[in-house]
């Protein structure tokens, strides 16, 4: 009798949802029968069936019509979407906020500026994390959204590329190049009776000709250069006009670069090492960059888990000269640097001199040295970037000061044109507005040391920039005759004998809050000291009488920020102690 042949049980289809290597974060969200609802939500926004097999690339756009710095970024974001899709990814564009320093400067609204850096970083992290994105392109075009993009990238540590929105072209009036700082300084000139109201209005109407970030080596161009030297943007992304074929191609290439980084499994924290931050510091010193770079690089390093300190700026600054003759301390706008080749020839010069770490990885998937290998030098006729043997200043213009007025440090911007030492008597103001009124009313005299306090991260709150007062001082012709010290900060457009980021801040009981009118103060850039010439006994007596002011805000984002933010000497971040 024949036996019945047994049949093998049918093999069950695998229901494993183990993430694919190129879809580490999107796979758990989109793969398998149980994730059908997630896929259903994406079909209406442009996903086809085959797209669910691709890496999901988030394109974070900081587009906004609140500022010319960002008004064109929607078009740039669409180029990055095209680049990612063409390289085999599937891009999803999303927005975050931005604010305008130039518009809010000198008002209560400016208190939201530094706060926006945290909000933007949080929002990009939130979308990328929530939506399971495998890689990120982030496009920024104004001071705070740029470090914010990189902070979010470092936190999430998913393959990512930053794209700079590009510099603005200069305005022009009567053959003179203009930018936003020209307007601020014209206000001071008008107040001092040096120009007419008609001239002031002419400067106002012609200074900003179109899209792009402020035109000198101010904070936006400084941070773009720093991020490129850090390795987080493609070569020369920091030195392109906002409206140009080069910038459109930069955005297209960035989308493809992220897909390549996913394939190679190169992540932000593989790039953002201590040596990469040293490269960033080196480049911004040679360019004469903004004091805000200290604050932002500290915050970016913290997000990347890198132990960067304000003293690293001193260590590096002793060996690195200022080479670029760029505004605000110099003569030229960023577009002039763009025209002669951008930042790459300068970086090649620094690399050849042993001043950059060439072995640092970058978002190209190659090292810094490999990226720079074929870069040609600047034209011999150019007058914007000097040779190393003929610097504008032999060491850094970013000077970290200590002393009994700033026990935990302060940041000075000293180009050398103002001199390296100052001594004078204090005139104290407990807000930017009060100081500005005094300057415009002609109450500031040669030899004064203007103290603006209660403007720190907690006390402001928000650590407002003092472009209005510094520009009014320059416009009044007092740039070499007075100093300004604050627990707030300065715009990249500020110049003169200025010291900011004084810590501890006045709100926390720092010595800057104990200064009285007429106190003698000395600044020594060589010794890196800022000294209040008051005895320890007298300071102790003043401190005993001191009472912490009540918080200025009890609810909302400014109240939350004031409660969470740490010291400016640590980057004024809100997540350092979480």
Coordinates of C-alpha atoms in Angstrom, one line a residue, residues 11-537:
X11 CA 7.2 29.0 3.9
X12 CA 5.9 32.1 5.5
X13 CA 6.8 35.4 4.1
X14 CA 9.2 37.2 6.3
X15 CA 7.6 40.0 8.3
X16 CA 11.0 41.2 9.6
X17 CA 11.2 45.0 9.7
X18 CA 14.9 45.1 10.2
X19 CA 16.0 48.5 8.8
X20 CA 17.8 48.6 5.5
X21 CA 21.3 50.2 5.7
X22 CA 20.2 53.1 3.5
X23 CA 16.9 53.5 5.2
X24 CA 17.8 53.1 8.9
X25 CA 15.3 55.6 10.1
X26 CA 12.5 55.5 7.4
X27 CA 12.3 51.8 7.2
X28 CA 10.8 51.2 10.7
X29 CA 8.2 53.9 10.0
X30 CA 7.2 52.8 6.5
X31 CA 7.9 49.1 5.9
X32 CA 5.5 46.2 6.4
X33 CA 1.7 45.7 6.4
X34 CA 1.3 47.4 9.8
X35 CA 2.9 50.6 8.4
X36 CA 0.3 51.0 5.6
X37 CA -1.3 54.0 7.3
X38 CA 2.0 55.8 7.2
X39 CA 2.5 55.1 3.5
X40 CA -1.1 56.1 2.8
X41 CA -0.4 59.6 4.3
X42 CA 2.6 60.1 1.9
X43 CA 0.9 59.1 -1.4
X44 CA -0.9 62.5 -1.5
X45 CA 2.3 64.5 -1.0
X46 CA 4.0 62.9 -4.0
X47 CA 5.2 59.4 -3.1
X48 CA 4.9 56.6 -5.6
X49 CA 5.2 52.9 -4.6
X50 CA 8.9 52.7 -5.6
X51 CA 9.7 55.7 -3.5
X52 CA 9.3 53.7 -0.3
X53 CA 12.4 51.8 -1.2
X54 CA 14.5 54.9 -1.2
X55 CA 16.3 56.9 1.5
X56 CA 14.1 59.7 2.7
X57 CA 15.9 63.1 2.6
X58 CA 14.6 66.0 4.5
X59 CA 15.2 69.4 3.0
X60 CA 14.9 72.0 5.8
X61 CA 14.2 75.4 4.3
X62 CA 14.5 78.6 6.3
X63 CA 12.5 80.5 3.6
X64 CA 10.7 83.6 4.8
X65 CA 9.6 87.0 3.6
X66 CA 10.5 88.7 6.9
X67 CA 14.1 89.3 5.6
X68 CA 16.0 89.6 2.3
X69 CA 18.5 87.1 3.7
X70 CA 16.0 84.3 3.3
X71 CA 13.5 85.5 0.7
X72 CA 15.0 83.3 -2.1
X73 CA 15.6 80.1 -0.1
X74 CA 12.4 78.4 -1.3
X75 CA 13.8 78.3 -4.8
X76 CA 17.1 76.9 -3.4
X77 CA 15.4 74.2 -1.5
X78 CA 13.6 73.0 -4.6
X79 CA 17.0 72.5 -6.3
X80 CA 18.2 70.4 -3.3
X81 CA 15.0 68.3 -3.7
X82 CA 15.9 67.7 -7.4
X83 CA 19.4 66.8 -6.5
X84 CA 18.4 64.3 -3.9
X85 CA 15.7 62.7 -6.1
X86 CA 18.1 62.4 -9.1
X87 CA 20.7 60.7 -6.9
X88 CA 18.2 58.0 -5.9
X89 CA 16.7 59.4 -2.8
X90 CA 13.2 60.7 -2.1
X91 CA 13.2 64.3 -0.8
X92 CA 10.6 65.9 1.5
X93 CA 10.8 69.7 1.8
X94 CA 9.8 71.3 5.1
X95 CA 10.0 74.8 6.6
X96 CA 11.3 76.3 9.8
X97 CA 11.2 79.8 11.1
X98 CA 13.6 82.7 10.8
X99 CA 13.8 86.2 12.2
X100 CA 15.5 89.4 11.1
X101 CA 18.2 90.9 13.3
X102 CA 18.5 93.9 11.0
X103 CA 14.8 94.8 11.4
X104 CA 14.5 94.1 15.1
X105 CA 17.9 95.5 16.1
X106 CA 17.6 98.0 19.0
X107 CA 14.1 97.1 19.9
X108 CA 12.5 94.7 22.4
X109 CA 12.0 92.3 19.4
X110 CA 15.7 91.7 19.2
X111 CA 15.4 89.7 22.5
X112 CA 14.0 86.9 20.3
X113 CA 17.0 86.7 18.0
X114 CA 19.3 84.3 19.9
X115 CA 16.3 82.5 21.2
X116 CA 15.4 81.7 17.6
X117 CA 18.6 79.7 17.2
X118 CA 17.3 77.2 19.8
X119 CA 13.7 77.2 18.4
X120 CA 15.0 76.5 14.9
X121 CA 17.4 73.7 16.0
X122 CA 14.5 72.2 18.0
X123 CA 12.1 72.4 15.1
X124 CA 14.5 70.7 12.6
X125 CA 15.3 68.0 15.1
X126 CA 11.5 67.5 15.8
X127 CA 10.6 67.1 12.1
X128 CA 13.6 64.9 11.2
X129 CA 13.1 62.7 14.3
X130 CA 9.3 62.5 14.0
X131 CA 9.2 61.7 10.2
X132 CA 12.0 59.1 10.2
X133 CA 14.2 60.9 7.8
X134 CA 17.5 59.2 6.7
X135 CA 19.4 62.3 5.7
X136 CA 19.1 66.1 5.8
X137 CA 19.9 69.1 3.7
X138 CA 19.4 72.3 5.6
X139 CA 19.6 75.7 3.9
X140 CA 20.2 78.8 6.0
X141 CA 20.7 82.4 5.1
X142 CA 20.8 84.5 8.3
X143 CA 22.8 84.6 11.5
X144 CA 20.9 82.4 13.9
X145 CA 19.3 79.8 11.5
X146 CA 22.8 78.8 10.2
X147 CA 24.3 77.5 13.5
X148 CA 20.8 76.2 14.4
X149 CA 20.8 74.0 11.3
X150 CA 24.2 72.5 12.2
X151 CA 23.2 72.1 15.9
X152 CA 20.1 70.0 14.8
X153 CA 22.3 68.0 12.4
X154 CA 24.8 67.2 15.2
X155 CA 22.0 66.2 17.6
X156 CA 20.4 63.8 15.2
X157 CA 23.7 62.5 13.7
X158 CA 22.1 61.5 10.4
X159 CA 24.0 62.1 7.1
X160 CA 23.6 65.8 6.4
X161 CA 24.8 68.8 4.4
X162 CA 24.4 72.5 5.2
X163 CA 23.9 75.0 2.3
X164 CA 24.5 78.7 2.7
X165 CA 21.8 80.8 1.0
X166 CA 24.5 83.2 -0.2
X167 CA 25.7 86.7 0.2
X168 CA 23.9 89.8 -1.0
X169 CA 25.3 92.0 -3.7
X170 CA 26.3 95.5 -2.5
X171 CA 24.0 98.4 -2.8
X172 CA 25.3 101.6 -4.3
X173 CA 24.8 105.4 -3.9
X174 CA 27.0 107.9 -5.7
X175 CA 29.5 105.3 -6.6
X176 CA 29.9 104.0 -3.0
X177 CA 29.2 100.4 -2.0
X178 CA 26.6 100.1 0.7
X179 CA 25.2 97.5 3.0
X180 CA 23.0 97.4 6.1
X181 CA 25.8 98.7 8.4
X182 CA 26.0 101.7 6.2
X183 CA 22.5 102.6 7.2
X184 CA 23.2 102.1 11.0
X185 CA 26.3 104.3 10.7
X186 CA 24.4 106.9 8.7
X187 CA 21.9 107.2 11.6
X188 CA 24.9 108.2 13.9
X189 CA 26.2 110.6 11.2
X190 CA 22.8 112.2 10.9
X191 CA 22.5 112.5 14.6
X192 CA 25.9 114.2 14.8
X193 CA 24.9 116.6 12.0
X194 CA 27.4 115.2 9.5
X195 CA 24.8 114.3 6.8
X196 CA 21.4 115.5 5.8
X197 CA 18.1 113.8 6.2
X198 CA 18.1 113.4 2.4
X199 CA 21.4 111.6 2.4
X200 CA 20.1 109.3 5.2
X201 CA 17.1 108.4 3.2
X202 CA 19.2 107.9 0.1
X203 CA 21.4 105.4 2.0
X204 CA 18.3 103.7 3.4
X205 CA 16.7 103.2 0.0
X206 CA 19.8 101.9 -1.8
X207 CA 21.6 99.8 0.8
X208 CA 19.8 96.5 0.3
X209 CA 19.3 95.7 -3.5
X210 CA 17.8 92.2 -3.2
X211 CA 18.1 88.7 -1.7
X212 CA 21.0 87.5 0.3
X213 CA 22.8 87.8 3.6
X214 CA 24.4 91.0 4.9
X215 CA 27.3 91.8 2.6
X216 CA 30.4 92.2 4.9
X217 CA 32.2 89.6 7.0
X218 CA 29.4 89.9 9.4
X219 CA 27.8 87.0 11.3
X220 CA 26.1 85.3 8.3
X221 CA 29.2 85.2 6.1
X222 CA 31.4 84.4 9.1
X223 CA 29.2 81.4 10.0
X224 CA 29.0 80.2 6.4
X225 CA 32.8 80.3 6.2
X226 CA 33.1 78.5 9.6
X227 CA 30.6 75.8 8.6
X228 CA 32.5 75.2 5.3
X229 CA 35.8 74.9 7.2
X230 CA 34.1 72.6 9.6
X231 CA 33.5 70.3 6.7
X232 CA 29.7 70.5 6.8
X233 CA 29.0 72.3 3.5
X234 CA 30.3 71.7 0.0
X235 CA 33.5 73.6 -1.2
X236 CA 32.9 77.3 -1.7
X237 CA 29.3 77.2 -0.5
X238 CA 30.2 80.1 1.8
X239 CA 31.4 82.3 -1.0
X240 CA 28.7 82.5 -3.6
X241 CA 26.2 85.2 -4.4
X242 CA 22.6 84.4 -3.3
X243 CA 21.3 84.9 -6.8
X244 CA 23.7 83.0 -9.1
X245 CA 24.1 79.9 -11.1
X246 CA 26.8 78.7 -8.7
X247 CA 24.4 78.8 -5.7
X248 CA 21.7 76.9 -7.6
X249 CA 24.3 74.2 -8.5
X250 CA 25.5 74.2 -4.9
X251 CA 22.0 73.3 -3.8
X252 CA 21.5 70.6 -6.4
X253 CA 24.8 69.1 -5.5
X254 CA 24.0 69.1 -1.8
X255 CA 20.9 66.9 -2.4
X256 CA 23.1 64.4 -4.2
X257 CA 25.9 64.7 -1.6
X258 CA 23.5 63.5 1.2
X259 CA 22.6 60.4 -0.7
X260 CA 26.3 59.7 -1.1
X261 CA 26.9 60.2 2.6
X262 CA 24.1 57.7 3.4
X263 CA 25.8 55.1 1.1
X264 CA 29.2 55.7 2.8
X265 CA 27.6 56.0 6.3
X266 CA 29.4 59.3 7.0
X267 CA 27.6 61.2 9.7
X268 CA 27.9 64.7 11.2
X269 CA 29.8 63.5 14.3
X270 CA 32.3 61.8 12.0
X271 CA 33.0 65.2 10.5
X272 CA 32.5 67.6 13.5
X273 CA 35.6 66.6 15.5
X274 CA 37.7 68.9 17.6
X275 CA 40.2 69.4 14.8
X276 CA 37.4 70.4 12.5
X277 CA 36.3 73.1 14.9
X278 CA 39.9 74.3 15.1
X279 CA 39.8 74.6 11.3
X280 CA 36.7 76.7 11.6
X281 CA 38.2 79.0 14.2
X282 CA 41.4 79.4 12.1
X283 CA 39.5 80.4 9.0
X284 CA 37.2 83.0 10.7
X285 CA 40.2 84.6 12.3
X286 CA 42.0 85.1 9.0
X287 CA 38.7 86.6 7.6
X288 CA 38.3 89.0 10.5
X289 CA 34.9 87.4 11.4
X290 CA 32.2 88.1 13.9
X291 CA 32.4 87.7 17.7
X292 CA 29.1 85.8 17.4
X293 CA 31.2 82.9 16.0
X294 CA 32.5 82.3 19.5
X295 CA 29.0 81.9 20.8
X296 CA 27.8 79.7 17.9
X297 CA 30.8 77.5 17.6
X298 CA 30.6 76.7 21.3
X299 CA 26.9 75.8 20.9
X300 CA 27.6 73.7 17.8
X301 CA 30.4 71.8 19.5
X302 CA 28.2 71.1 22.5
X303 CA 25.6 69.6 20.2
X304 CA 28.3 67.4 18.6
X305 CA 29.7 66.3 21.9
X306 CA 33.0 68.1 21.3
X307 CA 34.7 69.7 24.3
X308 CA 35.4 73.2 22.8
X309 CA 36.1 76.1 25.3
X310 CA 36.5 79.9 24.9
X311 CA 40.2 79.4 25.7
X312 CA 40.6 77.4 22.5
X313 CA 40.1 80.7 20.7
X314 CA 43.0 82.2 22.5
X315 CA 45.2 79.2 21.9
X316 CA 44.6 79.2 18.2
X317 CA 44.4 83.0 17.9
X318 CA 48.0 83.4 19.1
X319 CA 49.2 81.6 16.0
X320 CA 46.7 82.8 13.4
X321 CA 46.8 86.2 11.7
X322 CA 44.0 88.4 10.2
X323 CA 44.5 88.4 6.4
X324 CA 41.3 89.6 4.8
X325 CA 40.5 93.3 4.3
X326 CA 36.7 92.9 4.7
X327 CA 34.0 95.0 6.3
X328 CA 33.3 96.0 9.1
X329 CA 36.9 96.7 10.1
X330 CA 38.2 96.6 6.5
X331 CA 37.1 98.0 3.2
X332 CA 35.6 95.3 1.0
X333 CA 32.3 93.4 0.9
X334 CA 32.0 89.7 0.6
X335 CA 31.2 89.9 -3.1
X336 CA 34.7 91.1 -3.8
X337 CA 36.0 87.9 -2.2
X338 CA 33.6 85.9 -4.3
X339 CA 34.9 87.5 -7.4
X340 CA 38.5 86.5 -6.8
X341 CA 37.8 82.8 -5.9
X342 CA 36.1 82.8 -2.5
X343 CA 37.4 81.1 0.6
X344 CA 39.0 78.1 -1.1
X345 CA 42.4 79.8 -2.1
X346 CA 42.7 81.1 1.4
X347 CA 42.1 77.7 2.9
X348 CA 44.6 76.2 0.5
X349 CA 47.1 78.8 1.6
X350 CA 46.5 77.9 5.3
X351 CA 46.7 74.2 4.6
X352 CA 50.0 74.6 2.8
X353 CA 51.3 76.6 5.8
X354 CA 50.3 73.8 8.2
X355 CA 47.6 75.9 9.8
X356 CA 44.7 73.7 8.8
X357 CA 44.1 70.0 9.6
X358 CA 44.0 68.4 6.1
X359 CA 42.9 65.0 7.4
X360 CA 39.5 66.1 8.6
X361 CA 36.6 64.4 6.8
X362 CA 34.0 66.6 5.0
X363 CA 30.6 66.2 3.4
X364 CA 32.1 65.5 0.0
X365 CA 33.2 62.1 1.4
X366 CA 36.7 63.3 1.0
X367 CA 39.2 65.0 3.4
X368 CA 39.8 68.7 3.5
X369 CA 43.2 68.2 1.9
X370 CA 41.6 66.2 -1.0
X371 CA 39.0 68.9 -1.5
X372 CA 41.7 71.6 -1.7
X373 CA 44.3 69.7 -3.7
X374 CA 43.6 71.4 -7.1
X375 CA 42.6 74.8 -5.9
X376 CA 44.4 77.6 -7.6
X377 CA 45.8 80.7 -5.8
X378 CA 44.2 84.1 -5.8
X379 CA 45.0 86.4 -8.8
X380 CA 48.3 88.3 -8.1
X381 CA 46.6 91.7 -8.6
X382 CA 44.0 91.2 -5.8
X383 CA 44.1 93.4 -2.7
X384 CA 41.5 91.7 -0.5
X385 CA 43.5 88.8 1.1
X386 CA 47.0 89.4 2.2
X387 CA 49.9 86.9 2.2
X388 CA 50.8 85.2 5.5
X389 CA 54.1 87.2 5.6
X390 CA 52.2 90.5 5.4
X391 CA 49.1 90.2 7.7
X392 CA 46.7 93.0 8.6
X393 CA 47.1 91.8 12.2
X394 CA 49.7 89.2 13.4
X395 CA 47.3 87.5 15.7
X396 CA 43.5 87.1 16.2
X397 CA 41.1 90.1 16.4
X398 CA 38.9 87.9 18.6
X399 CA 40.3 88.3 22.0
X400 CA 39.1 86.4 25.1
X401 CA 39.5 88.7 28.1
X402 CA 39.5 87.9 31.8
X403 CA 39.9 90.1 34.9
X404 CA 37.8 91.2 37.9
X405 CA 35.2 92.6 35.5
X406 CA 34.8 89.3 33.6
X407 CA 35.9 86.5 35.9
X408 CA 34.5 83.8 33.6
X409 CA 35.5 85.6 30.4
X410 CA 34.4 88.1 27.8
X411 CA 34.9 88.4 24.0
X412 CA 36.5 91.5 22.4
X413 CA 36.7 92.4 18.8
X414 CA 40.0 94.3 18.4
X415 CA 41.3 94.8 14.9
X416 CA 44.3 96.9 16.1
X417 CA 43.0 100.0 14.4
X418 CA 41.5 101.1 17.7
X419 CA 44.7 100.5 19.6
X420 CA 45.4 97.6 22.0
X421 CA 44.6 99.4 25.2
X422 CA 42.0 101.7 26.6
X423 CA 41.4 103.4 29.9
X424 CA 38.4 105.5 30.9
X425 CA 35.6 106.2 33.3
X426 CA 32.3 104.2 33.3
X427 CA 29.0 105.5 32.2
X428 CA 26.4 102.8 33.1
X429 CA 23.1 102.0 31.5
X430 CA 20.8 99.2 32.4
X431 CA 19.4 98.7 28.9
X432 CA 20.5 99.2 25.3
X433 CA 17.7 101.8 24.8
X434 CA 19.0 104.1 27.6
X435 CA 22.6 103.9 26.2
X436 CA 21.4 104.6 22.6
X437 CA 19.5 107.7 23.8
X438 CA 22.6 109.0 25.6
X439 CA 24.8 108.5 22.5
X440 CA 22.3 110.2 20.1
X441 CA 21.8 113.1 22.6
X442 CA 25.5 113.7 22.6
X443 CA 26.1 112.8 26.3
X444 CA 29.0 110.4 25.5
X445 CA 32.5 112.0 25.6
X446 CA 36.0 111.1 24.7
X447 CA 37.4 108.7 27.3
X448 CA 34.0 107.2 28.4
X449 CA 33.6 103.5 28.9
X450 CA 30.0 102.8 28.1
X451 CA 28.6 99.9 30.2
X452 CA 25.4 98.3 28.9
X453 CA 24.1 95.6 31.2
X454 CA 21.0 93.5 32.1
X455 CA 21.3 92.4 28.4
X456 CA 22.8 88.9 29.0
X457 CA 21.2 85.6 28.1
X458 CA 19.1 85.5 31.3
X459 CA 18.9 89.2 32.1
X460 CA 17.8 90.5 28.7
X461 CA 16.6 87.8 28.3
X462 CA 18.1 86.9 24.9
X463 CA 21.5 88.7 24.8
X464 CA 20.6 91.4 22.3
X465 CA 23.2 92.6 19.7
X466 CA 24.5 96.2 20.1
X467 CA 24.8 97.2 16.5
X468 CA 22.8 100.4 17.1
X469 CA 25.0 101.8 19.8
X470 CA 28.3 100.8 18.2
X471 CA 27.2 102.2 14.8
X472 CA 26.0 105.4 16.4
X473 CA 29.4 105.7 18.1
X474 CA 31.2 105.2 14.8
X475 CA 28.9 107.6 13.0
X476 CA 29.5 110.3 15.7
X477 CA 33.3 109.9 15.1
X478 CA 34.0 108.5 18.5
X479 CA 35.2 105.0 17.4
X480 CA 38.7 105.4 18.7
X481 CA 37.8 107.6 21.7
X482 CA 35.3 105.5 23.7
X483 CA 34.9 101.8 24.6
X484 CA 31.7 99.8 25.0
X485 CA 31.4 96.8 27.4
X486 CA 28.2 94.7 27.7
X487 CA 26.9 91.4 28.9
X488 CA 25.0 91.4 25.7
X489 CA 26.7 90.7 22.4
X490 CA 27.5 92.5 19.1
X491 CA 26.4 92.2 15.5
X492 CA 29.0 91.0 13.1
X493 CA 28.7 94.6 11.7
X494 CA 30.0 96.1 14.9
X495 CA 33.5 97.5 15.1
X496 CA 35.4 99.9 17.4
X497 CA 36.7 99.1 20.9
X498 CA 33.9 96.7 22.0
X499 CA 33.7 93.9 24.5
X500 CA 30.7 91.7 24.9
X501 CA 29.7 88.3 26.3
X502 CA 30.8 89.5 29.8
X503 CA 30.3 86.7 32.3
X504 CA 28.9 86.3 34.8
X505 CA 26.2 88.6 33.5
X506 CA 24.7 91.4 35.6
X507 CA 21.4 89.4 36.2
X508 CA 23.5 86.7 37.9
X509 CA 25.3 89.1 40.2
X510 CA 28.4 89.4 37.9
X511 CA 30.8 92.4 38.6
X512 CA 29.5 94.2 35.5
X513 CA 26.3 94.8 37.5
X514 CA 28.2 96.4 40.4
X515 CA 30.0 99.1 38.3
X516 CA 29.1 102.7 39.2
X517 CA 29.3 105.8 37.1
X518 CA 32.8 107.2 37.3
X519 CA 34.6 104.0 38.1
X520 CA 37.9 103.6 36.3
X521 CA 38.1 100.7 33.9
X522 CA 41.1 99.6 31.8
X523 CA 41.3 97.2 28.9
X524 CA 44.5 95.6 27.8
X525 CA 44.3 93.4 24.7
X526 CA 47.9 92.2 25.0
X527 CA 47.5 91.0 28.5
X528 CA 43.9 89.9 27.7
X529 CA 42.5 91.7 30.8
X530 CA 39.6 93.9 31.5
X531 CA 39.9 95.5 35.0
X532 CA 37.6 97.4 37.2
X533 CA 39.8 99.6 39.4
X534 CA 37.8 99.2 42.6
X535 CA 39.1 97.5 45.7
X536 CA 38.0 93.9 46.6
X537 CA 36.5 95.4 49.9

